[in-house]
Amino acid sequence: MRGATGSLGWRQWYHPSMRLMGYVLTGGRSTRMGKDKALLPFRGRTLVECVAQVVKEAAGSVTLVGPLERYSSLGLPVIEDRYPGCGPLGGIHAALEHSAAELTLITACDMPYLTVDFLKWIAANAECEEADAVLPCGPSGRPEPLCSIYRRTCLSPITSALFSHRFKVTDALAGLRITLLPLTGLSPLVNANTPQDWTEVNHG
C-alpha cells in the first residue's frame, strides 16, 4: 500500500468528470446497536437515506446493498448479496458485480458525517491514481474499506477470497495496488456502532 501524493486538503481535489457508481452497504446484524442502524431516524429521514443522498450527489447514482424486503419501502434501488453471511466483503462483491462503472464508490450506512465533497475527493484521487482501490485512513493509519473507491479489477480477487472463506476486506485486497489517503482527522469516517455513539451523533 502507498500513500496518495499531493495535498491532503480534501476540499481541493474535486474533479467533475467521473465515471462512477455509488453503493451503500446496509447489511449487518447491528448487534452492538441493538436495532437496525440503517433505519435509525436522522435529520427527518432514516440514516441510510441520508447517507444514500450524499453518495448519490457524489457519484451520480446510488444503490443499497441489503435485504430487499427490509429496504425496498425506502424507494431506492436495492440489490442483495450473492453470498450472504460473509460480512461487508459480500456486500462489496455484490456492488462490484452490479456496477457498470470502472470506479465504484462503496460506503457503509452508519457514517453520519460523510459529505459530498469528501467523497468527491476520494473519487478524484481514484481517477488520478492507477490503483485498484483507494482507501482513506485516519491518524492511526488504519484504512477504511467501507468508504472507498474500487476498480473493476478488484472483483476477481474478492470473489476468490469469498470462495476461500477469507472475509476480512483488507486480506481480500492483499496483492492489489492500493492507494491510502491520509486524513488529519476522523470526522468523515466516524461510524455509529453503539447507542452511546448514536447519542453523541445526535447531541454533538
GROMACS .gro file of C-alpha atoms in nm:
model
  204
    1MET     CA    1   0.000   0.000   0.000
    2ARG     CA    2   0.119   0.353  -0.069
    3GLY     CA    3   0.002   0.695   0.027
    4ALA     CA    4  -0.157   0.939  -0.213
    5THR     CA    5   0.062   1.216  -0.345
    6GLY     CA    6  -0.027   1.581  -0.342
    7SER     CA    7  -0.225   1.794  -0.100
    8LEU     CA    8  -0.400   1.639   0.198
    9GLY     CA    9  -0.666   1.910   0.189
   10TRP     CA   10  -0.954   1.704   0.054
   11ARG     CA   11  -1.172   2.003  -0.038
   12GLN     CA   12  -0.919   2.092  -0.309
   13TRP     CA   13  -0.948   1.766  -0.501
   14TYR     CA   14  -1.293   1.780  -0.665
   15HIS     CA   15  -1.292   1.675  -1.028
   16PRO     CA   16  -1.625   1.697  -1.214
   17SER     CA   17  -1.584   1.424  -1.478
   18MET     CA   18  -1.615   1.088  -1.305
   19ARG     CA   19  -1.719   0.751  -1.443
   20LEU     CA   20  -1.857   0.632  -1.115
   21MET     CA   21  -2.144   0.447  -0.949
   22GLY     CA   22  -2.230   0.461  -0.578
   23TYR     CA   23  -2.346   0.194  -0.332
   24VAL     CA   24  -2.437   0.191   0.037
   25LEU     CA   25  -2.399  -0.129   0.237
   26THR     CA   26  -2.698  -0.173   0.468
   27GLY     CA   27  -2.626  -0.526   0.582
   28GLY     CA   28  -2.501  -0.639   0.916
   29ARG     CA   29  -2.681  -0.751   1.229
   30SER     CA   30  -2.624  -0.426   1.422
   31THR     CA   31  -2.568  -0.634   1.735
   32ARG     CA   32  -2.390  -0.357   1.925
   33MET     CA   33  -2.660  -0.103   1.841
   34GLY     CA   34  -2.943  -0.341   1.931
   35LYS     CA   35  -3.152  -0.232   1.631
   36ASP     CA   36  -3.109  -0.182   1.258
   37LYS     CA   37  -2.865   0.109   1.223
   38ALA     CA   38  -2.974   0.180   0.868
   39LEU     CA   39  -3.329   0.262   0.977
   40LEU     CA   40  -3.242   0.489   1.270
   41PRO     CA   41  -3.421   0.827   1.241
   42PHE     CA   42  -3.180   1.100   1.133
   43ARG     CA   43  -3.248   1.454   1.010
   44GLY     CA   44  -3.610   1.378   0.933
   45ARG     CA   45  -3.536   1.056   0.742
   46THR     CA   46  -3.359   0.730   0.810
   47LEU     CA   47  -2.981   0.722   0.846
   48VAL     CA   48  -2.939   0.513   0.533
   49GLU     CA   49  -3.148   0.759   0.330
   50CYS     CA   50  -2.928   1.047   0.443
   51VAL     CA   51  -2.608   0.859   0.361
   52ALA     CA   52  -2.756   0.747   0.028
   53GLN     CA   53  -2.835   1.108  -0.066
   54VAL     CA   54  -2.473   1.210  -0.004
   55VAL     CA   55  -2.345   0.915  -0.208
   56LYS     CA   56  -2.584   0.991  -0.494
   57GLU     CA   57  -2.474   1.354  -0.511
   58ALA     CA   58  -2.108   1.249  -0.512
   59ALA     CA   59  -2.132   0.954  -0.751
   60GLY     CA   60  -2.434   1.039  -0.966
   61SER     CA   61  -2.622   0.726  -0.860
   62VAL     CA   62  -2.687   0.518  -0.551
   63THR     CA   63  -2.796   0.161  -0.486
   64LEU     CA   64  -2.846  -0.002  -0.149
   65VAL     CA   65  -2.695  -0.344  -0.083
   66GLY     CA   66  -2.902  -0.546   0.162
   67PRO     CA   67  -3.223  -0.746   0.212
   68LEU     CA   68  -3.486  -0.637  -0.039
   69GLU     CA   69  -3.778  -0.697   0.196
   70ARG     CA   70  -3.627  -0.467   0.459
   71TYR     CA   71  -3.529  -0.168   0.245
   72SER     CA   72  -3.746  -0.168  -0.068
   73SER     CA   73  -4.001   0.059   0.101
   74LEU     CA   74  -3.746   0.343   0.104
   75GLY     CA   75  -3.791   0.398  -0.269
   76LEU     CA   76  -3.423   0.340  -0.351
   77PRO     CA   77  -3.273   0.070  -0.575
   78VAL     CA   78  -3.176  -0.235  -0.368
   79ILE     CA   79  -2.962  -0.536  -0.458
   80GLU     CA   80  -2.889  -0.834  -0.236
   81ASP     CA   81  -2.564  -1.016  -0.158
   82ARG     CA   82  -2.494  -1.308  -0.384
   83TYR     CA   83  -2.302  -1.461  -0.093
   84PRO     CA   84  -2.493  -1.365   0.225
   85GLY     CA   85  -2.341  -1.418   0.566
   86CYS     CA   86  -1.992  -1.315   0.455
   87GLY     CA   87  -1.986  -0.975   0.622
   88PRO     CA   88  -1.902  -0.650   0.442
   89LEU     CA   89  -1.692  -0.832   0.183
   90GLY     CA   90  -2.007  -0.996   0.049
   91GLY     CA   91  -2.166  -0.654   0.011
   92ILE     CA   92  -1.861  -0.512  -0.165
   93HIS     CA   93  -1.871  -0.810  -0.402
   94ALA     CA   94  -2.241  -0.752  -0.477
   95ALA     CA   95  -2.177  -0.385  -0.551
   96LEU     CA   96  -1.882  -0.452  -0.781
   97GLU     CA   97  -2.066  -0.730  -0.963
   98HIS     CA   98  -2.365  -0.499  -1.019
   99SER     CA   99  -2.172  -0.183  -1.107
  100ALA     CA  100  -2.141  -0.087  -1.473
  101ALA     CA  101  -1.873   0.173  -1.399
  102GLU     CA  102  -1.496   0.140  -1.393
  103LEU     CA  103  -1.494   0.306  -1.049
  104THR     CA  104  -1.735   0.210  -0.773
  105LEU     CA  105  -1.785   0.412  -0.456
  106ILE     CA  106  -1.886   0.193  -0.162
  107THR     CA  107  -1.975   0.321   0.183
  108ALA     CA  108  -2.131   0.182   0.497
  109CYS     CA  109  -2.472   0.306   0.606
  110ASP     CA  110  -2.356   0.408   0.955
  111MET     CA  111  -2.139   0.710   0.870
  112PRO     CA  112  -2.348   1.017   0.954
  113TYR     CA  113  -2.066   1.267   0.894
  114LEU     CA  114  -1.997   1.183   0.530
  115THR     CA  115  -2.010   1.480   0.294
  116VAL     CA  116  -2.034   1.513  -0.081
  117ASP     CA  117  -1.702   1.698  -0.101
  118PHE     CA  118  -1.522   1.429   0.096
  119LEU     CA  119  -1.650   1.150  -0.128
  120LYS     CA  120  -1.567   1.351  -0.441
  121TRP     CA  121  -1.214   1.395  -0.309
  122ILE     CA  122  -1.174   1.017  -0.279
  123ALA     CA  123  -1.320   0.972  -0.628
  124ALA     CA  124  -1.088   1.234  -0.776
  125ASN     CA  125  -0.788   1.054  -0.630
  126ALA     CA  126  -0.915   0.726  -0.773
  127GLU     CA  127  -0.939   0.879  -1.118
  128CYS     CA  128  -0.590   1.025  -1.096
  129GLU     CA  129  -0.425   0.716  -0.948
  130GLU     CA  130  -0.372   0.380  -1.120
  131ALA     CA  131  -0.462   0.192  -0.804
  132ASP     CA  132  -0.710  -0.093  -0.786
  133ALA     CA  133  -0.861   0.062  -0.472
  134VAL     CA  134  -0.835   0.398  -0.295
  135LEU     CA  135  -0.893   0.391   0.081
  136PRO     CA  136  -0.892   0.685   0.323
  137CYS     CA  137  -0.734   0.634   0.662
  138GLY     CA  138  -0.736   0.830   0.985
  139PRO     CA  139  -0.447   0.943   1.206
  140SER     CA  140  -0.387   0.585   1.323
  141GLY     CA  141  -0.308   0.483   0.965
  142ARG     CA  142  -0.584   0.224   0.965
  143PRO     CA  143  -0.760   0.214   0.625
  144GLU     CA  144  -1.138   0.237   0.599
  145PRO     CA  145  -1.251  -0.006   0.326
  146LEU     CA  146  -1.618   0.083   0.379
  147CYS     CA  147  -1.577   0.437   0.249
  148SER     CA  148  -1.362   0.372  -0.055
  149ILE     CA  149  -1.335   0.351  -0.432
  150TYR     CA  150  -1.282   0.018  -0.605
  151ARG     CA  151  -1.194  -0.055  -0.966
  152ARG     CA  152  -1.344  -0.348  -1.153
  153THR     CA  153  -1.008  -0.523  -1.117
  154CYS     CA  154  -1.099  -0.590  -0.752
  155LEU     CA  155  -1.394  -0.815  -0.837
  156SER     CA  156  -1.197  -1.128  -0.925
  157PRO     CA  157  -0.970  -1.133  -0.616
  158ILE     CA  158  -1.265  -1.051  -0.389
  159THR     CA  159  -1.460  -1.339  -0.542
  160SER     CA  160  -1.164  -1.570  -0.485
  161ALA     CA  161  -1.140  -1.455  -0.124
  162LEU     CA  162  -1.507  -1.533  -0.066
  163PHE     CA  163  -1.462  -1.881  -0.210
  164SER     CA  164  -1.163  -1.930   0.020
  165HIS     CA  165  -1.361  -1.809   0.325
  166ARG     CA  166  -1.129  -1.511   0.372
  167PHE     CA  167  -1.380  -1.247   0.470
  168LYS     CA  168  -1.159  -0.966   0.600
  169VAL     CA  169  -1.167  -0.693   0.337
  170THR     CA  170  -0.803  -0.588   0.367
  171ASP     CA  171  -0.696  -0.953   0.336
  172ALA     CA  172  -0.902  -0.986   0.018
  173LEU     CA  173  -0.723  -0.683  -0.126
  174ALA     CA  174  -0.375  -0.815  -0.048
  175GLY     CA  175  -0.152  -0.804  -0.354
  176LEU     CA  176  -0.358  -0.537  -0.530
  177ARG     CA  177  -0.244  -0.181  -0.594
  178ILE     CA  178  -0.384   0.019  -0.304
  179THR     CA  179  -0.361   0.394  -0.252
  180LEU     CA  180  -0.412   0.521   0.102
  181LEU     CA  181  -0.539   0.874   0.162
  182PRO     CA  182  -0.416   1.003   0.500
  183LEU     CA  183  -0.653   1.225   0.696
  184THR     CA  184  -0.560   1.453   0.982
  185GLY     CA  185  -0.898   1.396   1.148
  186LEU     CA  186  -1.155   1.119   1.171
  187SER     CA  187  -1.481   1.312   1.137
  188PRO     CA  188  -1.595   1.191   0.791
  189LEU     CA  189  -1.508   0.830   0.879
  190VAL     CA  190  -1.670   0.813   1.223
  191ASN     CA  191  -1.942   0.549   1.235
  192ALA     CA  192  -2.222   0.488   1.483
  193ASN     CA  193  -2.198   0.135   1.621
  194THR     CA  194  -2.347   0.165   1.969
  195PRO     CA  195  -2.631   0.354   2.142
  196GLN     CA  196  -2.365   0.578   2.300
  197ASP     CA  197  -2.223   0.658   1.955
  198TRP     CA  198  -2.572   0.744   1.836
  199THR     CA  199  -2.635   0.971   2.132
  200GLU     CA  200  -2.313   1.159   2.052
  201VAL     CA  201  -2.418   1.194   1.687
  202ASN     CA  202  -2.750   1.346   1.781
  203HIS     CA  203  -2.612   1.575   2.051
  204GLY     CA  204  -2.272   1.656   1.903
   0.00000   0.00000   0.00000
